Amino acid sequence: MLNVENIRQDFPMLQGKMMQQHPLIYLDNGATTLKPRAVIDAVVKYYEEYGANAHRGDYDLSYFVDQEYQQTREDVAAFLHAESEEIVYTSGATAGLNMVAYGIGERLLQEGDIVLSSEAEHASCVLPWMRVATKCHASLAYIPLQEDGRIDMDMLEQMMNERVKVIALAHIGNVLGYIAPMKEICALAHRYGAIVVVDAAQSAPHMPIDVKDMDCDFLAFSAHKMCGPTGVGILYGKKALLAQMEPMLLGGDSNARFDVCGNIQLKDAPYKFESGTQPIEGIFGLHAAIRYLQAIGMKEIHRYEQQLHAYAVARLKQMDNIILYNENNDTGIITFNVKGVFAQDAATFFNANGIAVRSGQHCAKLLNEVLQTSATIRASLYFYNTKEEIDRFLAVCANATMETCLDVFF
Amino acid sequence: MLNVENIRQDFPMLQGKMMQQHPLIYLDNGATTLKPRAVIDAVVKYYEEYGANAHRGDYDLSYFVDQEYQQTREDVAAFLHAESEEIVYTSGATAGLNMVAYGIGERLLQEGDIVLSSEAEHASCVLPWMRVATKCHASLAYIPLQEDGRIDMDMLEQMMNERVKVIALAHIGNVLGYIAPMKEICALAHRYGAIVVVDAAQSAPHMPIDVKDMDCDFLAFSAHKMCGPTGVGILYGKKALLAQMEPMLLGGDSNARFDVCGNIQLKDAPYKFESGTQPIEGIFGLHAAIRYLQAIGMKEIHRYEQQLHAYAVARLKQMDNIILYNENNDTGIITFNVKGVFAQDAATFFNANGIAVRSGQHCAKLLNEVLQTSATIRASLYFYNTKEEIDRFLAVCANATMETCLDVFF
Amino acid sequence: MNNFMNDPMMLRSIIMDHYEYPRNHELKKEDGYLQKHMASESCIDDIYVQSKITDGIIEDIRFDGVACTISTSSTSIMSELLQGKTIDEAKKIIANYYQMIDGKDFDENVLQEAIAFHNVGKQANRIKCATIGWKAMEELIEESEAKK
Amino acid sequence: MNNFMNDPMMLRSIIMDHYEYPRNHELKKEDGYLQKHMASESCIDDIYVQSKITDGIIEDIRFDGVACTISTSSTSIMSELLQGKTIDEAKKIIANYYQMIDGKDFDENVLQEAIAFHNVGKQANRIKCATIGWKAMEELIEESEAKK
Ligand SMILES: Cc1ncc(COP(=O)(O)O)c(C=O)c1O
Ligand SMILES: Cc1ncc(COP(=O)(O)O)c(C=O)c1O
């Protein structure tokens, strides 16, 4: 069992931090997460004890950086059940997802081919494919959602054919928080020769991931949504696909050599994708974050968040002033509105009560055509949130009306 | 005048840090630089006091992050004498240079057009153009170097014609450390309608930059070579060019909206280039770094490094066992070899004496065809290096032979 | 400071009134209107503001779009307040409004109902909502001046 | 530990001798040679190693390329040492060499001149140079086995 009180001790932001004269309750974990001491220390350790750049170091400091760099890659691989050559450092999920569309999209797509995605996707998952599909005269089609917002698997099966070359989907959607049946989707895709690109920005931080079992072709996520630094992320790719994929960035360190005739000999994957100085302290911090999460246990994290979520949802459902959009989801994402109050105004009411939630279209702008609302509020949980925080959140929900939401401005 | 002893107090890595039982002398500043306390504190402050993601924050923490984000952009603009809408956050110089080649290369280059660069360039400056030139059936031509390795301006004038659409060059080369006459180059380029893309990775950290006076079209650099964090950099671009340029990354935050028909409405520059979560603590750290450098003064930094360099070079020239490749350069980059000793072996000898230098082709692999050697050693100075450190470095140089270089292995 | 500035009930009812019944809330297709789209910086607010300015007089202000309570009501109030004013009068009112938002001294009399937003800075992240329509109008005035 | 392992002069002269006069330092164009290019991980060392392996016997080892003292000499020594050995003998020697490099127990007798590198770990960043040729050879042996 997860000892939340102990865990909270690890987070400086959870040590009495106030917001608008209330103790901070941070429920915007879908946007980014707070950092434990171990991660902060790892970053500071790089600054204070290593300082050097990685790769080709001809002195001890640089060598130590190289070692940590490589060890992190191996530990990330273990975290995902992958091989270390399949792990590419990126600047984040957005970069990783773009790298795939750029690097393999044009090789896979011919005129008339199809990329499948859904209307619930984050812009970073769908827009890169929108562009490359247009460029290749292929098309992007959306797998319909069920009424509750989940991917409709029957529709997906019907949409599959030999022209479908790519399926790009979130493992957990950032607006509604459903877990997509990725293993099933991958099996289906592979039957038709399509590849599956998994946006794991919201799943890798919250549940165990086994890329071998899932059998996905690519999978991308960001460190900052899993207690790590911003500016660093991971792209997993199957070896054979990484070998075919063209790097989006060219530059120092990714090439073995090049000559005046324009011949560029790239290194093997993953190095060919890592041009230029990498986010070194970010990688140190990511390493610490992964160790920290593993020490707690990804299964335990997932289970705890589900419990907290179930607790919150049971009570929210009873509130007349709350519209809940995803009561049956599988994760810690609660998407709702206060009746009659524009989402952003309601979010401000939470702010005035010390609670950090996010309003907006959450960058899944297409989804609003399904939800029939231009904006929602999202409260997204993480393992350091407590039942007491949820109680406080529920009390504020219960109290939210047009009047109370406006009163915070006076 | 620069008070180096005081300055050194600001750097944890300079507080008694040892390497191979000798006090560390860090002369690999061309690769990356050490971080002052103020930068470390700024990064930690983000982790401990803000924690939130930027943009569209509906609560105070996120708003504060937004404010710092914007203030940094303005201060970076002031640092470069630019406007804040001309400042794009990137993940580093390599990303910035690739973004330009990707985003504007295909629009500028037609079959038969020419991109000019030089054989002294860093891979990150030249490879992106090599690729886009090939793609557009344009060609990449190299401006010849003078015997000492500087750009030959007469040759450049001769090479200019209406087919030249782009000149991509380092402001200061990372191997030989000459300052290119960028203002002259820009004026010449503009007479023929070409744009100039300046790789300022080695100049922005070491001298004042005025993009308006220089009149360059794009200019890119990394924070980590100027006392800031890794994983963050700046791309400056003229407003009209940024407006034409296509973003390399698509995703969250860069688009104002998109719909199922595939229409993407991008935000204006610089935001359209900033998809996905940005390196937030990196930006906080970059801000602190720029303030730190400005408090010392970029002119003073440049002058001090030149003095230190002149002091070192005068003595190195008298050593029979040292081949110096760039005695007349204008910056703190000293490129040399120990006679009869392979560069990497000599670098290890420096390491064994506590001195961090870099051997190799410094990623400017083409240059070796000019220098006539497959590898060199580079000692690169920064404002926190002292005359005493140089003396120690010189003593080790004087003592370097095949025998002493091998003895460190026993 | 005038009393009603400190009466939350009163201020709230001004805002709610303008949110529920926004004035001038329909765009015109006629000639003579300048138009500004304000959307790029924010993920939610997405409004269009139009104005017809003739001979230095603001003859009409119109707006429409998806927006929160604060931006809808502040734009609605602005559209009433500046209508019929000369450019110079309007500029003075706009300047006063920004002064108020920034927590500086301002002239209550010229702002009228717009003083409902005098404390919006308590929720600093909403300042952009309280000013989005005003910014649009400011730019339209500049544009009309540039045209001359 | 044998005496000459602690005699820097002696060890140095072994390394210099192999650096200045590398053995088997010419690639062959004949059939029957497997070849490995080692370059991708390092910016400087860029070597080719060839081996002819017939019926489990290492008949020849060749190498060439741009490389530092440590990689040139360690590869040269390896090429002499493993020549004529059976695959099994070679594997044992290679394993011993790695043990030595890692600072673990090893059998000096099978390593002969290669013990010149027994302290290379003092300069940890050069371990890759002292092993690059050995790694190549290890891979060539694997390849030859896979072929059967
Ligand atoms: C001249 C030059 N350009 C570009 C770069 C690339 O910078 P980064 O590795 O930070 O992307 C470097 C640094 O190695 C450099 O020295
Ligand atoms: C589902 C999903 N995909 C992609 C992203 C993009 O991640 P990042 O902003 O770290 O690049 C996010 C985060 O906002 C997300 O929630």
GROMACS .gro file of C-alpha atoms in nm, chain D residues 9-110:
model
  102
  977MET     CA    1   5.891   0.186  -1.894
  978MET     CA    2   5.844  -0.168  -2.016
  979LEU     CA    3   5.470  -0.136  -2.066
  980ARG     CA    4   5.509   0.194  -2.238
  981SER     CA    5   5.758   0.051  -2.482
  982ILE     CA    6   5.522  -0.232  -2.569
  983ILE     CA    7   5.247   0.016  -2.648
  984MET     CA    8   5.473   0.250  -2.842
  985ASP     CA    9   5.617  -0.036  -3.039
  986HIS     CA   10   5.269  -0.152  -3.144
  987TYR     CA   11   5.159   0.203  -3.216
  988GLU     CA   12   5.459   0.286  -3.429
  989TYR     CA   13   5.480  -0.052  -3.598
  990PRO     CA   14   5.128  -0.190  -3.584
  991ARG     CA   15   5.116  -0.558  -3.679
  992ASN     CA   16   4.873  -0.693  -3.937
  993HIS     CA   17   4.797  -0.338  -4.032
  994GLU     CA   18   4.670  -0.385  -4.382
  995LEU     CA   19   4.328  -0.496  -4.492
  996LYS     CA   20   4.289  -0.788  -4.729
  997LYS     CA   21   4.068  -0.792  -5.034
  998GLU     CA   22   4.059  -1.171  -5.061
  999ASP     CA   23   3.752  -1.382  -5.009
 1000GLY     CA   24   3.697  -1.548  -4.679
 1001TYR     CA   25   3.748  -1.240  -4.461
 1002LEU     CA   26   3.474  -1.112  -4.240
 1003GLN     CA   27   3.495  -0.739  -4.175
 1004LYS     CA   28   3.370  -0.506  -3.904
 1005HIS     CA   29   3.367  -0.126  -3.910
 1006MET     CA   30   3.389   0.034  -3.568
 1007ALA     CA   31   3.317   0.404  -3.586
 1008SER     CA   32   2.968   0.486  -3.489
 1009GLU     CA   33   3.008   0.548  -3.120
 1010SER     CA   34   3.320   0.758  -3.115
 1011CYS     CA   35   3.406   1.075  -3.297
 1012ILE     CA   36   3.768   0.984  -3.358
 1013ASP     CA   37   3.842   0.614  -3.365
 1014ASP     CA   38   3.736   0.477  -3.698
 1015ILE     CA   39   3.877   0.135  -3.758
 1016TYR     CA   40   3.813  -0.170  -3.971
 1017VAL     CA   41   3.892  -0.514  -3.840
 1018GLN     CA   42   3.899  -0.823  -4.062
 1019SER     CA   43   3.934  -1.186  -3.974
 1020LYS     CA   44   3.956  -1.509  -4.165
 1021ILE     CA   45   3.815  -1.792  -3.960
 1022THR     CA   46   3.817  -2.143  -4.103
 1023ASP     CA   47   3.694  -2.454  -3.930
 1024GLY     CA   48   3.699  -2.289  -3.590
 1025ILE     CA   49   4.054  -2.161  -3.632
 1026ILE     CA   50   4.137  -1.791  -3.650
 1027GLU     CA   51   4.368  -1.793  -3.947
 1028ASP     CA   52   4.422  -1.421  -3.983
 1029ILE     CA   53   4.333  -1.086  -3.825
 1030ARG     CA   54   4.383  -0.754  -4.002
 1031PHE     CA   55   4.299  -0.396  -3.916
 1032ASP     CA   56   4.331  -0.041  -4.042
 1033GLY     CA   57   4.193   0.305  -3.982
 1034VAL     CA   58   4.240   0.629  -3.793
 1035ALA     CA   59   4.287   0.566  -3.424
 1036CYS     CA   60   4.461   0.676  -3.109
 1037THR     CA   61   4.765   0.511  -2.956
 1038ILE     CA   62   4.560   0.299  -2.722
 1039SER     CA   63   4.323   0.161  -2.980
 1040THR     CA   64   4.592   0.105  -3.240
 1041SER     CA   65   4.826  -0.074  -3.003
 1042SER     CA   66   4.558  -0.276  -2.827
 1043THR     CA   67   4.418  -0.390  -3.160
 1044SER     CA   68   4.765  -0.473  -3.291
 1045ILE     CA   69   4.843  -0.681  -2.982
 1046MET     CA   70   4.508  -0.854  -3.010
 1047SER     CA   71   4.571  -0.935  -3.375
 1048GLU     CA   72   4.895  -1.113  -3.288
 1049LEU     CA   73   4.763  -1.280  -2.980
 1050LEU     CA   74   4.454  -1.438  -3.129
 1051GLN     CA   75   4.604  -1.539  -3.459
 1052GLY     CA   76   4.619  -1.915  -3.500
 1053LYS     CA   77   4.401  -1.977  -3.196
 1054THR     CA   78   4.084  -2.180  -3.196
 1055ILE     CA   79   3.762  -1.994  -3.141
 1056ASP     CA   80   3.738  -2.139  -2.794
 1057GLU     CA   81   4.089  -2.034  -2.699
 1058ALA     CA   82   4.025  -1.689  -2.840
 1059LYS     CA   83   3.706  -1.652  -2.642
 1060LYS     CA   84   3.891  -1.741  -2.326
 1061ILE     CA   85   4.160  -1.483  -2.396
 1062ILE     CA   86   3.903  -1.216  -2.480
 1063ALA     CA   87   3.712  -1.290  -2.161
 1064ASN     CA   88   4.034  -1.260  -1.962
 1065TYR     CA   89   4.115  -0.931  -2.127
 1066TYR     CA   90   3.777  -0.785  -2.030
 1067GLN     CA   91   3.823  -0.916  -1.677
 1068MET     CA   92   4.154  -0.735  -1.658
 1069ILE     CA   93   4.012  -0.412  -1.797
 1070ASP     CA   94   3.729  -0.429  -1.545
 1071GLY     CA   95   3.981  -0.460  -1.263
 1072LYS     CA   96   3.884  -0.819  -1.188
 1073ASP     CA   97   4.094  -1.134  -1.154
 1074PHE     CA   98   4.252  -1.258  -1.473
 1075ASP     CA   99   4.510  -1.500  -1.604
 1076GLU     CA  100   4.821  -1.301  -1.695
 1077ASN     CA  101   4.974  -1.583  -1.889
 1078VAL     CA  102   4.714  -1.596  -2.161
   0.00000   0.00000   0.00000
